[in-house]
Short mmCIF file of N, CA and C in Angstrom, two decimals:
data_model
loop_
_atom_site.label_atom_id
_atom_site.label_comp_id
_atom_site.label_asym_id
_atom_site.label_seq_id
_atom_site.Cartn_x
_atom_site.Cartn_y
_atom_site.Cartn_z
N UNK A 1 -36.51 -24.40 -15.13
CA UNK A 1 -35.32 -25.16 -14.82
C UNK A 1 -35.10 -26.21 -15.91
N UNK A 2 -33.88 -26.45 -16.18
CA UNK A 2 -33.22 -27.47 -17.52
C UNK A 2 -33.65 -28.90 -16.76
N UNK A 3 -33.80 -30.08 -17.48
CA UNK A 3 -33.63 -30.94 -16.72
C UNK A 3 -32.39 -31.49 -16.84
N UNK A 4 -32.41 -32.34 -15.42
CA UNK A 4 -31.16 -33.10 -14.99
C UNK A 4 -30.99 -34.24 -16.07
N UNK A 5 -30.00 -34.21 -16.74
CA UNK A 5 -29.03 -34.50 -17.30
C UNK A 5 -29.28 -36.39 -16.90
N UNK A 6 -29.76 -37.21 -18.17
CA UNK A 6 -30.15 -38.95 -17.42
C UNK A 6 -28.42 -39.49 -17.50
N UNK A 7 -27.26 -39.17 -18.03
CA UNK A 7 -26.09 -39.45 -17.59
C UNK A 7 -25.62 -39.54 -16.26
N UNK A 8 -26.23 -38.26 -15.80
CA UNK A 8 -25.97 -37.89 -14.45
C UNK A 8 -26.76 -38.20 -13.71
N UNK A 9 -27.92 -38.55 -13.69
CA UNK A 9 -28.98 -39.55 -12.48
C UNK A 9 -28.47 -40.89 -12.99
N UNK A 10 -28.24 -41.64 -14.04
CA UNK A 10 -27.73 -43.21 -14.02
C UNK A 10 -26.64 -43.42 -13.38
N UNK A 11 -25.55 -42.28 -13.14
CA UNK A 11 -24.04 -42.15 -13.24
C UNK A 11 -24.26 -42.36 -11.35
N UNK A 12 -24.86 -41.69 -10.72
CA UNK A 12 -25.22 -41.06 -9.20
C UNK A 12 -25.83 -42.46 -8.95
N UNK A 13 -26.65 -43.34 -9.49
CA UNK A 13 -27.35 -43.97 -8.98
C UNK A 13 -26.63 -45.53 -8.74
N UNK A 14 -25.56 -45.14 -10.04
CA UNK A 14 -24.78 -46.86 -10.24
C UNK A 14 -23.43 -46.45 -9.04
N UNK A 15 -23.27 -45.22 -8.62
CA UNK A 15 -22.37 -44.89 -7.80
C UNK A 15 -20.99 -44.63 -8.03
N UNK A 16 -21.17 -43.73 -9.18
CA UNK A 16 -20.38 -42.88 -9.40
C UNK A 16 -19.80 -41.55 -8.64
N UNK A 17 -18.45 -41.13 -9.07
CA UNK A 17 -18.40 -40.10 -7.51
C UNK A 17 -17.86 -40.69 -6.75
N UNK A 18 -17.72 -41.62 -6.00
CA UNK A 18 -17.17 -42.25 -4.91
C UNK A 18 -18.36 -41.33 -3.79
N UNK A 19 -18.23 -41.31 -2.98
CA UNK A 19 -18.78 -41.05 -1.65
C UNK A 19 -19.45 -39.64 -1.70
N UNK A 20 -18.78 -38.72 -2.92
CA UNK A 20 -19.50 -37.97 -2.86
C UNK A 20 -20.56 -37.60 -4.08
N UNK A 21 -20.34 -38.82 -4.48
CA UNK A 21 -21.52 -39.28 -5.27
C UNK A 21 -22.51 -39.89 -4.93
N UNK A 22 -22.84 -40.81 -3.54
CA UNK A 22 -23.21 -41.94 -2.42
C UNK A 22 -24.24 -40.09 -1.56
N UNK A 23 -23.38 -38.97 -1.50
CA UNK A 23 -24.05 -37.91 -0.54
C UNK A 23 -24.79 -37.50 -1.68
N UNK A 24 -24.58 -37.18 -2.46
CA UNK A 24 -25.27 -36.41 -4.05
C UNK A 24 -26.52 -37.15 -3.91
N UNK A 25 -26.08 -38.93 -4.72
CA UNK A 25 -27.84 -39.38 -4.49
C UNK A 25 -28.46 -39.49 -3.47
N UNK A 26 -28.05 -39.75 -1.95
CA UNK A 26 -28.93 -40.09 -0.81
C UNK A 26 -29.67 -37.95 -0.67
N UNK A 27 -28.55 -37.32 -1.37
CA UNK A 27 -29.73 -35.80 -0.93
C UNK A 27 -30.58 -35.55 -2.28
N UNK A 28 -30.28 -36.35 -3.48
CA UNK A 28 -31.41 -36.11 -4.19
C UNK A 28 -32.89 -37.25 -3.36
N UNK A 29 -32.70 -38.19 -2.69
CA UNK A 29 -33.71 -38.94 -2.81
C UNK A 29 -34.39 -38.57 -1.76
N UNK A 30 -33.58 -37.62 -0.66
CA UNK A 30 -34.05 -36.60 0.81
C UNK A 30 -35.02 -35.92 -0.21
N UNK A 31 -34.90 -35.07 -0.59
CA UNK A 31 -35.64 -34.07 -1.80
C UNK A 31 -36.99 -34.39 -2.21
N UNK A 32 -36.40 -35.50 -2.92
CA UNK A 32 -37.43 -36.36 -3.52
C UNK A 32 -38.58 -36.73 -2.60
N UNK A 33 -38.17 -37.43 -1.68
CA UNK A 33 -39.07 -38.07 -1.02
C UNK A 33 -39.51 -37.09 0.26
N UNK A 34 -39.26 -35.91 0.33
CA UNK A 34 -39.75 -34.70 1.12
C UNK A 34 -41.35 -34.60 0.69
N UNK A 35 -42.27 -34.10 1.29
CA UNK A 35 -44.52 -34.18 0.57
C UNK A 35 -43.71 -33.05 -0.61
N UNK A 36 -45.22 -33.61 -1.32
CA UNK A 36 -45.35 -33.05 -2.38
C UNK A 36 -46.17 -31.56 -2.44
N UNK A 37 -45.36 -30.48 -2.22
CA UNK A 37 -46.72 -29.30 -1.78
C UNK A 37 -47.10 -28.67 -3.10
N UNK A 38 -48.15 -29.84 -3.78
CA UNK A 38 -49.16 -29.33 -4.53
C UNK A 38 -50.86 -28.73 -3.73
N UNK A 39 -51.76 -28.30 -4.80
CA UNK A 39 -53.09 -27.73 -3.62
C UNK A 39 -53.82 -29.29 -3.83
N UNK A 40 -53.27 -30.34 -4.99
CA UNK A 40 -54.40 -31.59 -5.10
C UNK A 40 -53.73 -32.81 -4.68
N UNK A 41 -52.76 -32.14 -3.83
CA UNK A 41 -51.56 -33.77 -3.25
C UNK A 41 -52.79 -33.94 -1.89
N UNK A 42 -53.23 -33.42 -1.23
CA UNK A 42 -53.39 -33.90 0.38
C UNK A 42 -52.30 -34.34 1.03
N UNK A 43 -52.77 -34.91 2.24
CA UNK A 43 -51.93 -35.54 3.46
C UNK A 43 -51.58 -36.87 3.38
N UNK A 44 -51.44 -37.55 2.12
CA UNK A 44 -51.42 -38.86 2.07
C UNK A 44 -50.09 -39.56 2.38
N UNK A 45 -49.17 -40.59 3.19
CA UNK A 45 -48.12 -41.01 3.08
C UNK A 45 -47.66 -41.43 1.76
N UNK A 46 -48.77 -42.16 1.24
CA UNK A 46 -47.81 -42.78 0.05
C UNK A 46 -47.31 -41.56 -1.01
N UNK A 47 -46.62 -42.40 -1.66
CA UNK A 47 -46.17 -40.97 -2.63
C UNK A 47 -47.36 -40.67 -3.58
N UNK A 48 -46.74 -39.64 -4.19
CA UNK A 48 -48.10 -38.88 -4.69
C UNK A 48 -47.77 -39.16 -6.73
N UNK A 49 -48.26 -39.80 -7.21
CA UNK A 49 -48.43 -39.62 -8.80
C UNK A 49 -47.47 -37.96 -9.14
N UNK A 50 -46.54 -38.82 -9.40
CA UNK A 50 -45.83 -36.98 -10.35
C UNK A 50 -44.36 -36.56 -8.91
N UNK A 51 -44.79 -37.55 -8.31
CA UNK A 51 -43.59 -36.96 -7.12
C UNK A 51 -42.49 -37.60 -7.45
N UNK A 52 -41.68 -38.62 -8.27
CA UNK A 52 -41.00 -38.85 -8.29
C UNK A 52 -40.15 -39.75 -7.74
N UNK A 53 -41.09 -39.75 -6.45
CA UNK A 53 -40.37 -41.21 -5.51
C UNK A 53 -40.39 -42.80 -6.46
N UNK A 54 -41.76 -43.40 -7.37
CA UNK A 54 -41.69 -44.12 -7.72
C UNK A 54 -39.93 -44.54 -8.39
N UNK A 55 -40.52 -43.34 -8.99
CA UNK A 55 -38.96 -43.65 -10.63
C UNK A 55 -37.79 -43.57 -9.99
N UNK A 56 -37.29 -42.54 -8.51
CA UNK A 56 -36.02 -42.57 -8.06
C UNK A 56 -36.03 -44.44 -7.51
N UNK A 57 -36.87 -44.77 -6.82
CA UNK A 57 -36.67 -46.03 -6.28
C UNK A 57 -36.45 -46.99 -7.67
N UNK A 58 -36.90 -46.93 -8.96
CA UNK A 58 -36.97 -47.80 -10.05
C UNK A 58 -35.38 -47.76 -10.73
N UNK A 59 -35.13 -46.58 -10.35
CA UNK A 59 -33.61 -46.45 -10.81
C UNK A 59 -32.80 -46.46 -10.06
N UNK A 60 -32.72 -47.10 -8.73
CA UNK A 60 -32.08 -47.23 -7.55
C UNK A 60 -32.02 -48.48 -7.93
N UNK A 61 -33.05 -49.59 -8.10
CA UNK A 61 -32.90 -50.96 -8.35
C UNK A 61 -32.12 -51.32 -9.27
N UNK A 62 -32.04 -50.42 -10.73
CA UNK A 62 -31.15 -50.60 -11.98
C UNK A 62 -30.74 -49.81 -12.37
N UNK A 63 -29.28 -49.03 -11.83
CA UNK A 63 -29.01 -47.61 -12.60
C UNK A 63 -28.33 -47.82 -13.63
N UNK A 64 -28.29 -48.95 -14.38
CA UNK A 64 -28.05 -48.88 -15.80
C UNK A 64 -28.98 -48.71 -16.76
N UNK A 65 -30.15 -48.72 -16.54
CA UNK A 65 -31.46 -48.54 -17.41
C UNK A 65 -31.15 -47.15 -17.72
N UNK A 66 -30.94 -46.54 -19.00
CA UNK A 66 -31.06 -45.33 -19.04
C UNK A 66 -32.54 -45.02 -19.25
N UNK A 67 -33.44 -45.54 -19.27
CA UNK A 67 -34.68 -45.44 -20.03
C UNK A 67 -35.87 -44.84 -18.38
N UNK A 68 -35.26 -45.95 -17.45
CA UNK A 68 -35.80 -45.17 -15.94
C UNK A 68 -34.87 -44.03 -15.57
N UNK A 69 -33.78 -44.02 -15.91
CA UNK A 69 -32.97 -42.26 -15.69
C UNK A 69 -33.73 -41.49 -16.68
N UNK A 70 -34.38 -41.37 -17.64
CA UNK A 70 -35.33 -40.70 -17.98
C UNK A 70 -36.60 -40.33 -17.67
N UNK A 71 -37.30 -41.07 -17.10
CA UNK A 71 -38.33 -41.31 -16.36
C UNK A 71 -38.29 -40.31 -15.50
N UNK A 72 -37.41 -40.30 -14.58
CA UNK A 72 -36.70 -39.85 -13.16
C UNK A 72 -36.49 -38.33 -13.98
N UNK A 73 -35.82 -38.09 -14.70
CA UNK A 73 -35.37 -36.66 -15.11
C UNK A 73 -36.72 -36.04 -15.68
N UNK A 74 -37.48 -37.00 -15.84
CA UNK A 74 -39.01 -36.22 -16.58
C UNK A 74 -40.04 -36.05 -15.50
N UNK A 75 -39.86 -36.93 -14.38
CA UNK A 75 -40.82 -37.17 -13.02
C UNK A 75 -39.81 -35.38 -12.21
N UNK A 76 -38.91 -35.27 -12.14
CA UNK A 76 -38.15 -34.44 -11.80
C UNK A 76 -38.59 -32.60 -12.03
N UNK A 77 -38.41 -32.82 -13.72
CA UNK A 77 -39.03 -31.75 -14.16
C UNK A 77 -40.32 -31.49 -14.18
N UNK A 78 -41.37 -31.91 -14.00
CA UNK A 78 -42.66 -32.05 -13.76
C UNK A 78 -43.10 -31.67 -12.56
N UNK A 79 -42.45 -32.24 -11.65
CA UNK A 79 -42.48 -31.72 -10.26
C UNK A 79 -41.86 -30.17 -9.82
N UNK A 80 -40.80 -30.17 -10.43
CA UNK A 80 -40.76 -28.84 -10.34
C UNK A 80 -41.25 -27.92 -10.68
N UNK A 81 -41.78 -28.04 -12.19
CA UNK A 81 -43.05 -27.24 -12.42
C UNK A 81 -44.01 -26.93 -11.82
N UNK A 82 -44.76 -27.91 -10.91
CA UNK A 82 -45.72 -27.58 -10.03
C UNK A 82 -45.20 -27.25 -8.44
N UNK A 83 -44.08 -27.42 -8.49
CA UNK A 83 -43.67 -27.26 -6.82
C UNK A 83 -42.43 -26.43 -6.68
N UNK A 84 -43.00 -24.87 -6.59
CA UNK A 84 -41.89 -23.82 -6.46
C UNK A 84 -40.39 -24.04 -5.77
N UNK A 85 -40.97 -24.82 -4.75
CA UNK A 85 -40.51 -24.99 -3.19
C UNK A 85 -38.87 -25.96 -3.80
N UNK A 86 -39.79 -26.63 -3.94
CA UNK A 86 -38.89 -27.83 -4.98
C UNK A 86 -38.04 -27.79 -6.18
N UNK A 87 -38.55 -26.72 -6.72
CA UNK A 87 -37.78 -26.04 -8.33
C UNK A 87 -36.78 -25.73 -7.63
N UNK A 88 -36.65 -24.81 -6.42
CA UNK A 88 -35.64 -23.83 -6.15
C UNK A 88 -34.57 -24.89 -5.40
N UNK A 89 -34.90 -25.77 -4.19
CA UNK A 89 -33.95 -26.97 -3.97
C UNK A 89 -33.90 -27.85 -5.13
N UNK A 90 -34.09 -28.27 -5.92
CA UNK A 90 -34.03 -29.45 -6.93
C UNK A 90 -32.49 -28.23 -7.75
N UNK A 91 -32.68 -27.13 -7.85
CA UNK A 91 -31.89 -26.48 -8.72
C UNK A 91 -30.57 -26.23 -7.89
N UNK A 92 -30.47 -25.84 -6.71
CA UNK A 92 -29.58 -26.26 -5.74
C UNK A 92 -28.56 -27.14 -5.50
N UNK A 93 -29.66 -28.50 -5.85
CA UNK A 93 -29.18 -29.76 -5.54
C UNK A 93 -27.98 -29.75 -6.75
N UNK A 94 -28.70 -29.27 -7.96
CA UNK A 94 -27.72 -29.43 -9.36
C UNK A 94 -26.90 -29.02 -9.65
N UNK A 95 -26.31 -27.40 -8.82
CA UNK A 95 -25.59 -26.57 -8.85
C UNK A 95 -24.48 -27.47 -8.02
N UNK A 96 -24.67 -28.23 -6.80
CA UNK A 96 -23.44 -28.65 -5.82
C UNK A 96 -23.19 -30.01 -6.80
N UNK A 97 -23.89 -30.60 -7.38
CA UNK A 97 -23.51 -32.06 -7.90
C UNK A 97 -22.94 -31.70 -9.40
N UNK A 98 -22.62 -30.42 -9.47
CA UNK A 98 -21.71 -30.63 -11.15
C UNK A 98 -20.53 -30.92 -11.03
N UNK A 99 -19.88 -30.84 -9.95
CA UNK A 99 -18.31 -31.35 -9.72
C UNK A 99 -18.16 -32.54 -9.41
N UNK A 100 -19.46 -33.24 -9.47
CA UNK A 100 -19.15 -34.86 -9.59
C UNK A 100 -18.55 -35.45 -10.76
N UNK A 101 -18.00 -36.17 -10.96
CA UNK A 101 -17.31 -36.72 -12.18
C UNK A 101 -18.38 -37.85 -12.50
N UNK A 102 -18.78 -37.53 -13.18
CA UNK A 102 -19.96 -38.95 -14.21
C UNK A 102 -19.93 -38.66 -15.28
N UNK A 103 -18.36 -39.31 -15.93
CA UNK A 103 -18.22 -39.25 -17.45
C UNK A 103 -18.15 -40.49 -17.92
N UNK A 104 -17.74 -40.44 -19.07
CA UNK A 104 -17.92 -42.11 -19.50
C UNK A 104 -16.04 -42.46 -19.60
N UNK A 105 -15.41 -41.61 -19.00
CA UNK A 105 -14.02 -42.01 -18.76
C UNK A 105 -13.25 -41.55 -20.00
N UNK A 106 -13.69 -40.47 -20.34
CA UNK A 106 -12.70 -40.19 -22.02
C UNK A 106 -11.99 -38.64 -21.44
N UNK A 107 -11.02 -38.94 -22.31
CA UNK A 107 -9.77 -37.54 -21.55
C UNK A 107 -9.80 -36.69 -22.81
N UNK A 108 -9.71 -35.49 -22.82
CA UNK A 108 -9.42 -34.34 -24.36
C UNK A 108 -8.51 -33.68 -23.26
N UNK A 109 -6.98 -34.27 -23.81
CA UNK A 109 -5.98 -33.03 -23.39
C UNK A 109 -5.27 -32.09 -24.56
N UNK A 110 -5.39 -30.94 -24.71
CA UNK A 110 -4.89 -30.36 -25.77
C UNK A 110 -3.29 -29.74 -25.28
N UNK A 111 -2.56 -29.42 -25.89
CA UNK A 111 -1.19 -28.76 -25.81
C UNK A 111 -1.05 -27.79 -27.30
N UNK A 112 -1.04 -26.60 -26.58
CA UNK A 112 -0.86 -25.31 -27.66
C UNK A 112 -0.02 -23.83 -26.95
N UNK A 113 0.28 -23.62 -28.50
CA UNK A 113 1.17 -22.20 -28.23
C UNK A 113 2.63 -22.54 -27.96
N UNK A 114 3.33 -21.60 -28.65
CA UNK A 114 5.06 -22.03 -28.14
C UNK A 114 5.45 -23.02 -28.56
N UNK A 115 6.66 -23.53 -27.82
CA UNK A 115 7.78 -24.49 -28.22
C UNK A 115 7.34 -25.53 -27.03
N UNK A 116 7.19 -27.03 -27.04
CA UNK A 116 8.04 -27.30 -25.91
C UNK A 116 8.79 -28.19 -25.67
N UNK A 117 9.66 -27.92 -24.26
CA UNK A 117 10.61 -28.13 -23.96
C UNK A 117 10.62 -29.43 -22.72
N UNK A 118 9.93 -30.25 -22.92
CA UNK A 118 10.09 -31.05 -21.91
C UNK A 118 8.94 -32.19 -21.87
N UNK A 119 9.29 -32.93 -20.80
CA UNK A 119 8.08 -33.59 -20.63
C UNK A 119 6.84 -33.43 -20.39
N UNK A 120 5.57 -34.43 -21.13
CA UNK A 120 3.94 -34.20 -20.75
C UNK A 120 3.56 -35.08 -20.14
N UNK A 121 2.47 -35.12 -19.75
CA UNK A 121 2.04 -36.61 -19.14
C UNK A 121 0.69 -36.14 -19.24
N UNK A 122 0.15 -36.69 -20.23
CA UNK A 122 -1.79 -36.57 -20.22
C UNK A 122 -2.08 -38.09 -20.01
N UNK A 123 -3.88 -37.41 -18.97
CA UNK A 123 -4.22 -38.64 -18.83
C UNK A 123 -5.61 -37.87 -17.94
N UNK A 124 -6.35 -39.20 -17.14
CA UNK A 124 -6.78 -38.08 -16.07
C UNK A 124 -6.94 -39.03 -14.72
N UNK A 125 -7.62 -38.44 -13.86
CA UNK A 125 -7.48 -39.38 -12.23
C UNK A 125 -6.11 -40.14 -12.05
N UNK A 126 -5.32 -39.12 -11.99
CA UNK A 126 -4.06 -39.53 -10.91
C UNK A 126 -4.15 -39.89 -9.62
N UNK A 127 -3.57 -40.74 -8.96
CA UNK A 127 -3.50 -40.61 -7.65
C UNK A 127 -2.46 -41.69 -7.59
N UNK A 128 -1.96 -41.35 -6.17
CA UNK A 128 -0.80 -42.32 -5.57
C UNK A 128 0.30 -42.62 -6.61
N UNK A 129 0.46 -41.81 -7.60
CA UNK A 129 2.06 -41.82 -8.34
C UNK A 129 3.08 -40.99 -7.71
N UNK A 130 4.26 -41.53 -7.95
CA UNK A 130 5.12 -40.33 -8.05
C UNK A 130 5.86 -40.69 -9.40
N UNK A 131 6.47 -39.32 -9.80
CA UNK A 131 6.99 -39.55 -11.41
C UNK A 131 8.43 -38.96 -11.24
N UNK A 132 9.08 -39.19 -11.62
CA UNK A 132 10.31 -38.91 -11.55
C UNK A 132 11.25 -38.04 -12.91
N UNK A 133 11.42 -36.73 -13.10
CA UNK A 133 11.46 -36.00 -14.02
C UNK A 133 13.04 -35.64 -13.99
N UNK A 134 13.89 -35.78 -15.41
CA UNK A 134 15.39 -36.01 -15.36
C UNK A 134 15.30 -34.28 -15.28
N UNK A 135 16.50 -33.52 -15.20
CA UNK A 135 17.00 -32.26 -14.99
C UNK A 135 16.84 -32.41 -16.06
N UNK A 136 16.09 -30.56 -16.31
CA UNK A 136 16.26 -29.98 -18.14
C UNK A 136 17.72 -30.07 -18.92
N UNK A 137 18.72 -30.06 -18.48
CA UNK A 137 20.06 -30.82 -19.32
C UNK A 137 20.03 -31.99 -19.61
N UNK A 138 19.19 -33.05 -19.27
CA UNK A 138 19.64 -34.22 -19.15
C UNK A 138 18.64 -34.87 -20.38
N UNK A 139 17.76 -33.88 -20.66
CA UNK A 139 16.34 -33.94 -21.65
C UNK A 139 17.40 -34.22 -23.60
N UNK A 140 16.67 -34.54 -24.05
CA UNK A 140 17.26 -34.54 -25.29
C UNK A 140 16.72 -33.29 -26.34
N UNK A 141 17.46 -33.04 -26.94
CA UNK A 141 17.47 -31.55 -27.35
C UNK A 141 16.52 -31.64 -28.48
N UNK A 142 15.68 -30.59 -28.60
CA UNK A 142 15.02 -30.88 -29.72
C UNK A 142 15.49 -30.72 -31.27
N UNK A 143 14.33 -31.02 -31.98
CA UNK A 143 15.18 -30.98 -33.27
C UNK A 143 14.72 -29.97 -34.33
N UNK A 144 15.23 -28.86 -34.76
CA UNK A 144 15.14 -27.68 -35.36
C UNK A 144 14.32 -27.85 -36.20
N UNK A 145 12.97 -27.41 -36.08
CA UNK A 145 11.81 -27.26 -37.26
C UNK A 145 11.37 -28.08 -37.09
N UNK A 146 11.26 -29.07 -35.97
CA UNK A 146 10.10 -29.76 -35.98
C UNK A 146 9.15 -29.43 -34.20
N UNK A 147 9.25 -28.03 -34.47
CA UNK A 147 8.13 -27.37 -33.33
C UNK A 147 8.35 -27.54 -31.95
N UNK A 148 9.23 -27.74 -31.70
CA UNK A 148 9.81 -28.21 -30.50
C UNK A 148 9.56 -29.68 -29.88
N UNK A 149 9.22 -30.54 -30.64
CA UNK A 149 8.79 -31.83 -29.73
C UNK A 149 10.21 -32.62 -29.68
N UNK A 150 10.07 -33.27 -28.40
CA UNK A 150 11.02 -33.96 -28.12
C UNK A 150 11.43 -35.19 -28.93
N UNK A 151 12.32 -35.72 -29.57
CA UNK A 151 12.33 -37.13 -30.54
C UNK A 151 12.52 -38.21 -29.25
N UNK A 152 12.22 -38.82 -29.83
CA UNK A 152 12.34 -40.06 -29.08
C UNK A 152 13.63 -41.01 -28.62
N UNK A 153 14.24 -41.84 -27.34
CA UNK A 153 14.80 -41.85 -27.06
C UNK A 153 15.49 -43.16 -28.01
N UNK A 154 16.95 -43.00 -28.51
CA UNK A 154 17.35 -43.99 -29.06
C UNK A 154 18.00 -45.07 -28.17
N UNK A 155 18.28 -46.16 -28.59
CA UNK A 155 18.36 -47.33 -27.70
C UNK A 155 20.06 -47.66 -27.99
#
């Protein structure tokens, strides 16, 4: 298994996602803090060296440290190595939490192919707009050989 991505354990931990970023980390730390079924863990409550509970709780206290989101992604992969059980949910867990948004807020909108004819609006996380778009007659016509972009409106 790849390890988890320390963007994405700092991003989950500072509470990114909104709420379903809040379910993401409280089921990584279910996981986490599930025994450790190694053959040299025993029955012990406390956590076990290599389980991971330390570092999730260390980066719960400061999820801006990227340096304990490393920790955590290396306590992570380690554990899964020795704990089948755990490889296969830990990989689970990673598959439902990629549609979390934990970016650093940068947009790449591209526009290709053709002519066009109208208005764009790039950006990203819309919500609660409405936009108001004039009838395609009412648009200003483009200007021949320069690829179809619209010129700008004169005053």
């Amino acid at each position: 298994m790849d390890p988890i991505a320390v963007g994405l354990l700092a991003a989950l931990a500072g509470g990114a996602g909104g709420e379903l970023g809040r379910q993401a980390w409280a089921g990584l730390g279910a996981l986490v803090r599930r025994p450790f079924r190694r053959t040299d863990s025993g029955n012990s409550p406390e956590p076990v060296a290599g389980s991971g509970v330390p570092e999730l709780e260390l980066l719960t206290q400061d999820p801006a440290d990227l340096g304990r989101a490393q920790e955590l992604s290396t306590a992570l992969a380690a554990r899964a190595a020795l704990d089948p059980e755990f490889s296969a949910d830990l990989e689970t867990w990673h598959r439902q939490v990629q549609s979390v948004r934990a970016g650093d807020g940068g947009v790449n909108n591209h526009i290709s192919g053709g002519s066009l004819h109208g208005l764009v609006l790039q950006g990203r996380d819309f919500s609660g707009l409405t936009f108001t778009i004039p009838q395609s007659s009412t648009l200003p016509s483009a200007v021949p050989g320069d690829g179809g972009a619209v010129p700008p409106a004169q005053d």
